[in-house]
mmCIF file of C-alpha atoms and ligand atoms in Angstrom:
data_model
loop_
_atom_site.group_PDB
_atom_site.id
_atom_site.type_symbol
_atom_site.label_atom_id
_atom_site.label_comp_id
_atom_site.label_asym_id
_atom_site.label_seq_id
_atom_site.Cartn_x
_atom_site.Cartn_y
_atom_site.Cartn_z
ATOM 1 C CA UNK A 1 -16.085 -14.442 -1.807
ATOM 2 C CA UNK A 2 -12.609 -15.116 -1.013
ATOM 3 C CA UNK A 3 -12.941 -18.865 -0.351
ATOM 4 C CA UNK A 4 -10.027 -20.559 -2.035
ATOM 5 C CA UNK A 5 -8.875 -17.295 -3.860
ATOM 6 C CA UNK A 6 -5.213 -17.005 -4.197
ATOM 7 C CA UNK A 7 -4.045 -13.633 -2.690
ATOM 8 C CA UNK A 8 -0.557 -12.007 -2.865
ATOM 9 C CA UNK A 9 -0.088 -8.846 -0.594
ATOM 10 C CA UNK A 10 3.472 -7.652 -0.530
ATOM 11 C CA UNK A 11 5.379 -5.873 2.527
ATOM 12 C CA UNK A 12 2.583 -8.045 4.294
ATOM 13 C CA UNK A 13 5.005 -8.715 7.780
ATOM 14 C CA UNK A 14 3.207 -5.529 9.523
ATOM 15 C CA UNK A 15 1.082 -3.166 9.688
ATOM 16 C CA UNK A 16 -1.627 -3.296 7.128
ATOM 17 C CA UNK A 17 -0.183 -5.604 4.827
ATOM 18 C CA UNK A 18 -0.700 -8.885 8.066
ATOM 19 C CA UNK A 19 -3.971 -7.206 9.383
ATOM 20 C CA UNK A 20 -5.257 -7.401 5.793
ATOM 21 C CA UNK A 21 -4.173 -10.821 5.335
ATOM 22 C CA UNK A 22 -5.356 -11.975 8.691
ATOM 23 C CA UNK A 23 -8.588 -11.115 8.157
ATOM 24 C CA UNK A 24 -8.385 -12.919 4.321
ATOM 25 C CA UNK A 25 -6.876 -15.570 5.728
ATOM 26 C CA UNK A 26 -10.207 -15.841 8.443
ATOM 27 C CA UNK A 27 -12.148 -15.092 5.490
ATOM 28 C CA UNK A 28 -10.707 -18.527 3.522
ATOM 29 C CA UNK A 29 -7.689 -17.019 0.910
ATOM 30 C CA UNK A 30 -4.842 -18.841 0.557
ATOM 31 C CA UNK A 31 -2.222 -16.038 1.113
ATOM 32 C CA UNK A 32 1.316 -15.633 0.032
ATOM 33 C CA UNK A 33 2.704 -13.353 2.409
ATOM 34 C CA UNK A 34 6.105 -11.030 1.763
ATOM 35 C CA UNK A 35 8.453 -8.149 2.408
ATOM 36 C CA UNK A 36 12.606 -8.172 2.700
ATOM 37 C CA UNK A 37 13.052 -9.493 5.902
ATOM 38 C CA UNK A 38 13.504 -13.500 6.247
ATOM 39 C CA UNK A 39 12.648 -12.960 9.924
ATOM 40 C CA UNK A 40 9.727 -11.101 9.727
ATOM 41 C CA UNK A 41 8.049 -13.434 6.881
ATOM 42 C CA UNK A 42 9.157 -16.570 9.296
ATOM 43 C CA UNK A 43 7.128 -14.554 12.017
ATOM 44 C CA UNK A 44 4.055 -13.258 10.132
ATOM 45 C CA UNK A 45 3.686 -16.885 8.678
ATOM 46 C CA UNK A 46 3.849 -18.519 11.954
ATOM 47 C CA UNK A 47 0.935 -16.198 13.504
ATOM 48 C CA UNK A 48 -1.279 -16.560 10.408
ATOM 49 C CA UNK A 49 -1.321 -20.506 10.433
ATOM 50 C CA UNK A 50 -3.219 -19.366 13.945
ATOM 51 C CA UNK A 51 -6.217 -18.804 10.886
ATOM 52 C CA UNK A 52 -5.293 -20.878 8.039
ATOM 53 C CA UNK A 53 -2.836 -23.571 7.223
ATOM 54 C CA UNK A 54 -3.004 -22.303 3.219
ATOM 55 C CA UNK A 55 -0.339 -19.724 4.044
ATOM 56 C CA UNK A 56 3.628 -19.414 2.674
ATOM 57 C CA UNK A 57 5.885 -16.751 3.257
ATOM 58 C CA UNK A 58 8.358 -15.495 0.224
ATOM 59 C CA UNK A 59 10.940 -13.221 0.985
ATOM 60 C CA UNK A 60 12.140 -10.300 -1.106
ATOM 61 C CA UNK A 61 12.225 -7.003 -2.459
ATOM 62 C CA UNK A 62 9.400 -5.885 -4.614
ATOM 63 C CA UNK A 63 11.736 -2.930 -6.372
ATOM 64 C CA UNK A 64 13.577 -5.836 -8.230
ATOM 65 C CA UNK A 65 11.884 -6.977 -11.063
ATOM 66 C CA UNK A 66 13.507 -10.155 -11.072
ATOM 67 C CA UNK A 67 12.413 -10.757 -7.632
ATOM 68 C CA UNK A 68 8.533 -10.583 -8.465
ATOM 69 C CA UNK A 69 8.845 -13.012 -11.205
ATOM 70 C CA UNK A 70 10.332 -15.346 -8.257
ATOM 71 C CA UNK A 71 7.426 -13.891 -6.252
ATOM 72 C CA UNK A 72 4.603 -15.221 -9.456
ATOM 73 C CA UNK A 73 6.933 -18.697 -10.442
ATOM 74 C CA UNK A 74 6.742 -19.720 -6.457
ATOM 75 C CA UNK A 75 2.895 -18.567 -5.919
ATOM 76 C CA UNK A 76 1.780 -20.525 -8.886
ATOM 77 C CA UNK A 77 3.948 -23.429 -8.301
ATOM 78 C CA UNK A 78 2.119 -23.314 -4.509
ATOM 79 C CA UNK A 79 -1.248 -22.628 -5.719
ATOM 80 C CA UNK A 80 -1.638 -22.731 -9.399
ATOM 81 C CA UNK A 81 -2.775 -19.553 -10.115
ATOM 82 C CA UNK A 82 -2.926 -16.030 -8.918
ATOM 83 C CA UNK A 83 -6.405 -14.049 -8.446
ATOM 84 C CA UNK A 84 -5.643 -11.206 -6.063
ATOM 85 C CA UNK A 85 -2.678 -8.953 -6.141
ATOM 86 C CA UNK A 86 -2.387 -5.953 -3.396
ATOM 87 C CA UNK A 87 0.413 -3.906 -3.806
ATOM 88 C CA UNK A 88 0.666 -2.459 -0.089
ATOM 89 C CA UNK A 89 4.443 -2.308 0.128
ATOM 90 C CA UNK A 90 5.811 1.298 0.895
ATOM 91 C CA UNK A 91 7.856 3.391 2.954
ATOM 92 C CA UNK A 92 7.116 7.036 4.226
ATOM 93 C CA UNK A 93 9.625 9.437 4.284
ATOM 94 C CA UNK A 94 10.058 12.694 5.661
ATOM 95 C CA UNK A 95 12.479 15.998 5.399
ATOM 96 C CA UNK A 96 11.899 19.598 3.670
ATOM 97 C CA UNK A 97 12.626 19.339 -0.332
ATOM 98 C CA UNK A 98 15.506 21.929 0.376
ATOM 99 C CA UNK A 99 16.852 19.404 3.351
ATOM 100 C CA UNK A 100 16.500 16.311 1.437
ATOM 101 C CA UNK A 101 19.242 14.033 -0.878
ATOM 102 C CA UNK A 102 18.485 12.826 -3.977
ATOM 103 C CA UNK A 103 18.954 9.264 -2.981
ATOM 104 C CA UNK A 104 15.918 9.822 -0.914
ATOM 105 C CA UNK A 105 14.279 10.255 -3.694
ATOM 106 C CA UNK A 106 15.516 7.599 -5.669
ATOM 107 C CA UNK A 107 14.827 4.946 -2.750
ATOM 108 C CA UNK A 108 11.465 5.791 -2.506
ATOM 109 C CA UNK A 109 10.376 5.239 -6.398
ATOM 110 C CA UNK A 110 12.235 2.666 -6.178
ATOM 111 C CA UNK A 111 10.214 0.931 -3.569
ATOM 112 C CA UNK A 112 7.092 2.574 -3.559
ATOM 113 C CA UNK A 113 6.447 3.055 -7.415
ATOM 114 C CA UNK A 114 8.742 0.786 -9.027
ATOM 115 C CA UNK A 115 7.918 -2.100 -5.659
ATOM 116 C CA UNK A 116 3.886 -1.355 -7.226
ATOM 117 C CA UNK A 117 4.949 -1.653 -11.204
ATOM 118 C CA UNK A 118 7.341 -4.443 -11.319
ATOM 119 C CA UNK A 119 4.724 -7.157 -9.301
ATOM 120 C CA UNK A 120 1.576 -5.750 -11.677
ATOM 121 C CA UNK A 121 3.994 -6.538 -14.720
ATOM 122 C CA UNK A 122 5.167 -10.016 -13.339
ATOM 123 C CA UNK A 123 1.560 -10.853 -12.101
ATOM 124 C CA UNK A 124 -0.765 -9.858 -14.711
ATOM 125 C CA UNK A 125 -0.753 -13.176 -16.766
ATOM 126 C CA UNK A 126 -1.825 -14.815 -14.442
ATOM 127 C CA UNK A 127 -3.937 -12.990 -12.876
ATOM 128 C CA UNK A 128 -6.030 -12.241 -16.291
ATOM 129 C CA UNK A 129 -6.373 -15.595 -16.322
ATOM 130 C CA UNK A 130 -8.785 -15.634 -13.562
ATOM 131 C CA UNK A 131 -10.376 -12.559 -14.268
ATOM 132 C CA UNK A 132 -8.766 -11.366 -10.670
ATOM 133 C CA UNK A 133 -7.734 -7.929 -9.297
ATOM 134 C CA UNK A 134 -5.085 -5.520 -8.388
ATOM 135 C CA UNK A 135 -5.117 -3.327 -5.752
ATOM 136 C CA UNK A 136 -2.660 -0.265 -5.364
ATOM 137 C CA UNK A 137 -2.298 1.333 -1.369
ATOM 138 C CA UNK A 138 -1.762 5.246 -2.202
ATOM 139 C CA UNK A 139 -2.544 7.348 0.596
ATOM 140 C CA UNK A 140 -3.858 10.585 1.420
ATOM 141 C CA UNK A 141 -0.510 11.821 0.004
ATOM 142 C CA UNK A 142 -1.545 10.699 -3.155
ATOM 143 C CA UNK A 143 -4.542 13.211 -3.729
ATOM 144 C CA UNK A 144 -2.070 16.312 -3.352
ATOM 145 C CA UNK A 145 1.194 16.900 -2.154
ATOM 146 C CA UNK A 146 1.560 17.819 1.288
ATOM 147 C CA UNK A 147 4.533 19.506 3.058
ATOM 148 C CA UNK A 148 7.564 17.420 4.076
ATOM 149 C CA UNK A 149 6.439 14.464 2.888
ATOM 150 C CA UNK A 150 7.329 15.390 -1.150
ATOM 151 C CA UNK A 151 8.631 12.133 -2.211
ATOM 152 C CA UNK A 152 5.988 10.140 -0.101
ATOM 153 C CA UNK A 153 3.255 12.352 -1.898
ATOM 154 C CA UNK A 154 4.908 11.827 -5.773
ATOM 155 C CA UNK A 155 5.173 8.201 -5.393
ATOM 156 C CA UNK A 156 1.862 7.737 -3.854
ATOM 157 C CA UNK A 157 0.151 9.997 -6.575
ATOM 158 C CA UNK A 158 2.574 8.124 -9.250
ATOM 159 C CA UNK A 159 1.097 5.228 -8.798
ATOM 160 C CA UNK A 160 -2.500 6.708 -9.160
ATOM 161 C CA UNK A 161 -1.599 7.322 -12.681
ATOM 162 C CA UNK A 162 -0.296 3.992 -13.925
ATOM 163 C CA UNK A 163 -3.247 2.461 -12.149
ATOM 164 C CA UNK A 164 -5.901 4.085 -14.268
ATOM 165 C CA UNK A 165 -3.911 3.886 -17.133
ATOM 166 C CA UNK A 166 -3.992 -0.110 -16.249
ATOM 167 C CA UNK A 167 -7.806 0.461 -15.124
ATOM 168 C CA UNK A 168 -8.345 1.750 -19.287
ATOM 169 C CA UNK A 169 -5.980 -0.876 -21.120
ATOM 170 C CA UNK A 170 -8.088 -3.486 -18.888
ATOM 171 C CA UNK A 171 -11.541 -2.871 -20.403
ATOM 172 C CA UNK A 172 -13.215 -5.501 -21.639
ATOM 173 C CA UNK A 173 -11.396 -8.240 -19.970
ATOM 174 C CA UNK A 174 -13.054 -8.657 -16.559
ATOM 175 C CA UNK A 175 -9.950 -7.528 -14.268
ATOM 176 C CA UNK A 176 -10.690 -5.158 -11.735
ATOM 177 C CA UNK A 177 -8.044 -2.299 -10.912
ATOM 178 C CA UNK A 178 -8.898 -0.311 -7.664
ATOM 179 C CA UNK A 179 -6.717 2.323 -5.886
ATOM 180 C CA UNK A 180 -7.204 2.587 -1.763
ATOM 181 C CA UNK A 181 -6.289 5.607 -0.009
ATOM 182 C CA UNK A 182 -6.114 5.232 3.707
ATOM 183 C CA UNK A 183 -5.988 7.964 5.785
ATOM 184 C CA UNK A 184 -3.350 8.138 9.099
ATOM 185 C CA UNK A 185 -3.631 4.603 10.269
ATOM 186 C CA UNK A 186 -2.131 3.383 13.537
ATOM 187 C CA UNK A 187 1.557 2.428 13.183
ATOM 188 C CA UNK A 188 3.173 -0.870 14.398
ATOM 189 C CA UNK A 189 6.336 0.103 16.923
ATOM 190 C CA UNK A 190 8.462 -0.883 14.346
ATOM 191 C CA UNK A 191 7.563 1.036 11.186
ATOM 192 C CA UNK A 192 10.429 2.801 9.668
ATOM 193 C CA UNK A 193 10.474 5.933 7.837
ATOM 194 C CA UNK A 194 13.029 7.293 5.274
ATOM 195 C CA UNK A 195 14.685 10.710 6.553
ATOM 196 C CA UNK A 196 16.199 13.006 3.992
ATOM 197 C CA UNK A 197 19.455 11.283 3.735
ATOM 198 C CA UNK A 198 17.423 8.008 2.467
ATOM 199 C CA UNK A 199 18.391 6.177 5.666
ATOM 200 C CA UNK A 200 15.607 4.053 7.047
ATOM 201 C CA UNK A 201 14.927 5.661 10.822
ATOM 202 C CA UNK A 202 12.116 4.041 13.137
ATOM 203 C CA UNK A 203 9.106 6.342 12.956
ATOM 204 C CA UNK A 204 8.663 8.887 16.247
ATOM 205 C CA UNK A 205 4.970 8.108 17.325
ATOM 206 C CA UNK A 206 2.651 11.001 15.344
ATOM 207 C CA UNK A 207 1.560 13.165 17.674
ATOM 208 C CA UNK A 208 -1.925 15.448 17.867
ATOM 209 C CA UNK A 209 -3.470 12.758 14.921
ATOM 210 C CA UNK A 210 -6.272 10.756 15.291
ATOM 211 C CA UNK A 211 -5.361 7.543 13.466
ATOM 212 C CA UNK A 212 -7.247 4.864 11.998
ATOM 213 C CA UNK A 213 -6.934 1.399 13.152
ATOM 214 C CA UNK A 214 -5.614 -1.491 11.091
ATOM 215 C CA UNK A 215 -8.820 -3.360 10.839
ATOM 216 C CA UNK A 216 -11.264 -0.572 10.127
ATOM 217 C CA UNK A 217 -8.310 0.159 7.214
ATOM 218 C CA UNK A 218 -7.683 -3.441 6.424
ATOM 219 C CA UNK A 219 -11.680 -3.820 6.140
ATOM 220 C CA UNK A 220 -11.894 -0.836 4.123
ATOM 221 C CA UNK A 221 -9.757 -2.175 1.392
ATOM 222 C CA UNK A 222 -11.269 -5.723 1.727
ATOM 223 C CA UNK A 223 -14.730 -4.124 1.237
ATOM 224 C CA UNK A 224 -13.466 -2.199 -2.097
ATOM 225 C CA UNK A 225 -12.202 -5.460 -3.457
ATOM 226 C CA UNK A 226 -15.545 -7.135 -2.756
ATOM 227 C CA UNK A 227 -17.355 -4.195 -4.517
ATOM 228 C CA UNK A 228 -14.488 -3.968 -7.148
ATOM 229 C CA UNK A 229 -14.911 -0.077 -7.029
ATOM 230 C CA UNK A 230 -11.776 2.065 -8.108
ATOM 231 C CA UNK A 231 -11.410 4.010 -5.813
ATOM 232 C CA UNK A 232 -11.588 3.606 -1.598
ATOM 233 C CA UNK A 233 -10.858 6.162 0.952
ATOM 234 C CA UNK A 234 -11.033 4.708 4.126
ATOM 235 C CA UNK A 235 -10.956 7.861 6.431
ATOM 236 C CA UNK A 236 -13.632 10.559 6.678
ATOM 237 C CA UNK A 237 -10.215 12.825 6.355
ATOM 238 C CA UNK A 238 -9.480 10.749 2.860
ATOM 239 C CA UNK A 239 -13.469 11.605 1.499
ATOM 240 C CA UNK A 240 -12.931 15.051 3.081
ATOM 241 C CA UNK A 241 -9.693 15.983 1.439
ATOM 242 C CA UNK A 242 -10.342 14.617 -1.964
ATOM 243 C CA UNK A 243 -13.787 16.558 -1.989
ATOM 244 C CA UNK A 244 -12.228 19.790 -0.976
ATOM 245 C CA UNK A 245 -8.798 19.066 -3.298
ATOM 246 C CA UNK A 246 -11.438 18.521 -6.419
ATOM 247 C CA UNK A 247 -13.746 21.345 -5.562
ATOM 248 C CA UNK A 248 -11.731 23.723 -3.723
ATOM 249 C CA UNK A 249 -8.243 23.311 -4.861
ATOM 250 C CA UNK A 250 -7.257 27.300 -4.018
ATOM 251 C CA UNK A 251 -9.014 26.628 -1.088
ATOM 252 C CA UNK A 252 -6.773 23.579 -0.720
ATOM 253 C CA UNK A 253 -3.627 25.086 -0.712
ATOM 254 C CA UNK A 254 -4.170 27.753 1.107
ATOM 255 C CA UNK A 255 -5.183 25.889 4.249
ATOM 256 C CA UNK A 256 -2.296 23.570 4.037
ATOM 257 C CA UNK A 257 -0.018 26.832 3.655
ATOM 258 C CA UNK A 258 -1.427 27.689 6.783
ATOM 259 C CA UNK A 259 -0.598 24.509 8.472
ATOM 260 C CA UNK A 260 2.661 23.554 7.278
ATOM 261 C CA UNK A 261 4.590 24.608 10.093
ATOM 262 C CA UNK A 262 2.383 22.051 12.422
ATOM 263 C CA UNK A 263 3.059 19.543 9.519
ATOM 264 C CA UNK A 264 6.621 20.410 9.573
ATOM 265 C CA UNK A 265 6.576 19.843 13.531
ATOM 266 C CA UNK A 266 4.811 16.044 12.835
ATOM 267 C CA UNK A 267 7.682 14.724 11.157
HETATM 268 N N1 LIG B 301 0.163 3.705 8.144
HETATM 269 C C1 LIG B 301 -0.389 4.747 7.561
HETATM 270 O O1 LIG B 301 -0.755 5.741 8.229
HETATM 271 C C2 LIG B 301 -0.612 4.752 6.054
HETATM 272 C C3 LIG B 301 -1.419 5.763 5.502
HETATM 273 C C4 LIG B 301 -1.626 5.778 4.122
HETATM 274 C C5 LIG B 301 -1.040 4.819 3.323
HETATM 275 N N2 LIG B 301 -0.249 3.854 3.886
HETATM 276 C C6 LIG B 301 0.364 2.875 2.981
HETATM 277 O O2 LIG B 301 -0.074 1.575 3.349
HETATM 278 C C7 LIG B 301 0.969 0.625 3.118
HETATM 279 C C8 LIG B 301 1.261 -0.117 4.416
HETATM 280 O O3 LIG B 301 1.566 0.838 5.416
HETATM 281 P P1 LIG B 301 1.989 0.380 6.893
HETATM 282 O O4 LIG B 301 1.900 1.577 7.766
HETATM 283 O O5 LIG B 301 1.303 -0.862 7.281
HETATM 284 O O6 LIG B 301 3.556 0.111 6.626
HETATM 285 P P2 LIG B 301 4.683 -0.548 7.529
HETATM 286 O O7 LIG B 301 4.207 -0.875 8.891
HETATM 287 O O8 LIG B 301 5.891 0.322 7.383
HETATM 288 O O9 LIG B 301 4.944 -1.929 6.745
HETATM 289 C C9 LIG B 301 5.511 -1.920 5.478
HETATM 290 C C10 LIG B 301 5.741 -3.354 5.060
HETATM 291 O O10 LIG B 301 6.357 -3.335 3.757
HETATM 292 C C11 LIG B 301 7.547 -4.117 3.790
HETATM 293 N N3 LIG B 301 8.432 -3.566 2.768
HETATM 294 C C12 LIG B 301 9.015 -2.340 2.731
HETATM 295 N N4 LIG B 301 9.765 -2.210 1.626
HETATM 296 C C13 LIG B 301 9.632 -3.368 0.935
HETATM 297 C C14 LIG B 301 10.157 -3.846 -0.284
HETATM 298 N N5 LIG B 301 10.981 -3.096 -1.035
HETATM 299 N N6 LIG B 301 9.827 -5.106 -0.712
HETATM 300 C C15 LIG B 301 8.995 -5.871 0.038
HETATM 301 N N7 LIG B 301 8.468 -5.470 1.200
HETATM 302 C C16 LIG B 301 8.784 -4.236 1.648
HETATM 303 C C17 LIG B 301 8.040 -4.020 5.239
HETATM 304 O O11 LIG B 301 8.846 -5.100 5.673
HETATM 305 P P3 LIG B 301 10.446 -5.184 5.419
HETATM 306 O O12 LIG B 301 11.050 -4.006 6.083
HETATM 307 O O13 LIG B 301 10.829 -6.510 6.033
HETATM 308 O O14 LIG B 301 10.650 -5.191 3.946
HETATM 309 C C18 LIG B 301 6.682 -4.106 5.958
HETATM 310 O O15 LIG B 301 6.245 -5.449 6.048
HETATM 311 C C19 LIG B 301 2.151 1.419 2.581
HETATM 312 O O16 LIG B 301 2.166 1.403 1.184
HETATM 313 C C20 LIG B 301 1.869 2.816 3.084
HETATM 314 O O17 LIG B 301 2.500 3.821 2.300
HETATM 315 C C21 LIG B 301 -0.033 3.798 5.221
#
């Protein structure tokens, strides 16, 4: 299925973003691959042509809007079209509400709503012309807010909202719109996090959580695009939490009230 398809996966140098598109790449896609760092796109590039020669790296920020029209003109000058967007770049942060600056807060829309809105406005030309998708990374976070990760949890349920209002405007034209929610999923050593001043810290390995690895959460979201369903979790915890959230929500709360102070203790 994704023989020749064109896909774009921004803040693709780590993590999920390069297991993703090393598995696409396997798979036949011709991948643009991205985040802010000239280095890291030089790097990721070079280890993907391992799997594909139809790979290019474009560095950038996905917050700046003028960026991801850079982003679109270079992909389809490349390629000639567009048929896959994944909008995995993001940035966790941490802190207690009553600890935390507002430029915390105003970093992480910035990159993890705005860095989801600004390539889905840029891209969705083009990507209508091929009757393609978009797919938005939430998390866990994004089913209900959990302790000490407040901003993490607003922007990841933020952009479950825009992507169903996109999901409705799109009826009737053949694009699919899915939202993935992977649970805790193993970190590279050189994720950073955003601490309550807004400074970008490298993240303390999580202890006491079972995580995920990158390919069972990288094939998770692969699968969902193959299905073109809406919505993925790709945990048991994910199914688990959004049953209980939905059916349960006093329930919910209550448990997490309970376990804050380990939550607290995890950041
Ligand atoms: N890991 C988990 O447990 C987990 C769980 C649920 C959801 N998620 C979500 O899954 C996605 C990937 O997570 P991950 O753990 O693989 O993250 P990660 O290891 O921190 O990688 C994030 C990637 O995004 C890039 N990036 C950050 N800000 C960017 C920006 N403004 N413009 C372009 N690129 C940017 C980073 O590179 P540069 O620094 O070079 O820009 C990096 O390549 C995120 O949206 C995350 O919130 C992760």
């Amino acid at each position: 299925m994704f023989q020749n398809k064109v896909v774009v996966i921004t803040g693709s140098t780590q993590g999920i973003g390069l297991k993703t598109a090393e598995i696409l790449g396997k798979r036949g896609a011709k991948l643009v691959i991205n985040s802010r760092s000239i280095d890291k796109v030089e790097n990721a590039v070079f280890f993907l042509k391992q799997f594909t020669e139809e790979v290019i790296g474009i560095p950038g920020d996905v917050s700046e809007s003028s960026f991801c029209e850079e982003l679109r003109e270079k992909t389809v000058q490349k390629f000639g079209k567009i048929d896959i967007l994944i909008n995995n770049a993001g940035v966790a942060s941490s802190g207690m509400i009553s600890e935390m600056h507002s430029r915390a807060f105003e970093k992480i829309v910035s990159i993890n709503f705005l860095g989801s809105v600004h390539p889905t406005l840029a891209f969705l030309p083009e990507i209508k012309k091929q009757k393609g998708g978009i797919i938005f990374i939430s998390s866990i976070a994004g089913i209900l807010g959990l302790p000490g990760y407040s901003a993490y949890s607003a922007t990841k349920r933020a952009i479950v909202g825009f992507a169903e209002s996109l999901k409705i405007e799109l009826t009737g034209t053949d694009v699919f719109v899915g939202i993935n929610y992977p649970g805790f999923t193993e970190n590279d050593v050189q994720k950073t996090i955003l601490n309550a001043k807004g400074e970008e810290e490298i993240l303390k390995k999580r202890e006491g959580i079972k995580a995920t690895s990158q390919e069972k959460t990288a094939l998770g979201i692969i699968k969902q695009i193959e299905k073109r369903r809406f919505r993925a979790y790709s945990s048991i915890s994910g199914k688990f939490i959004q049953l209980l959230v939905r059916f349960f929500p006093r329930l919910t709360f209550f448990i997490l009230a309970k376990l804050r102070k380990r939550m607290e203790s995890m950041q």
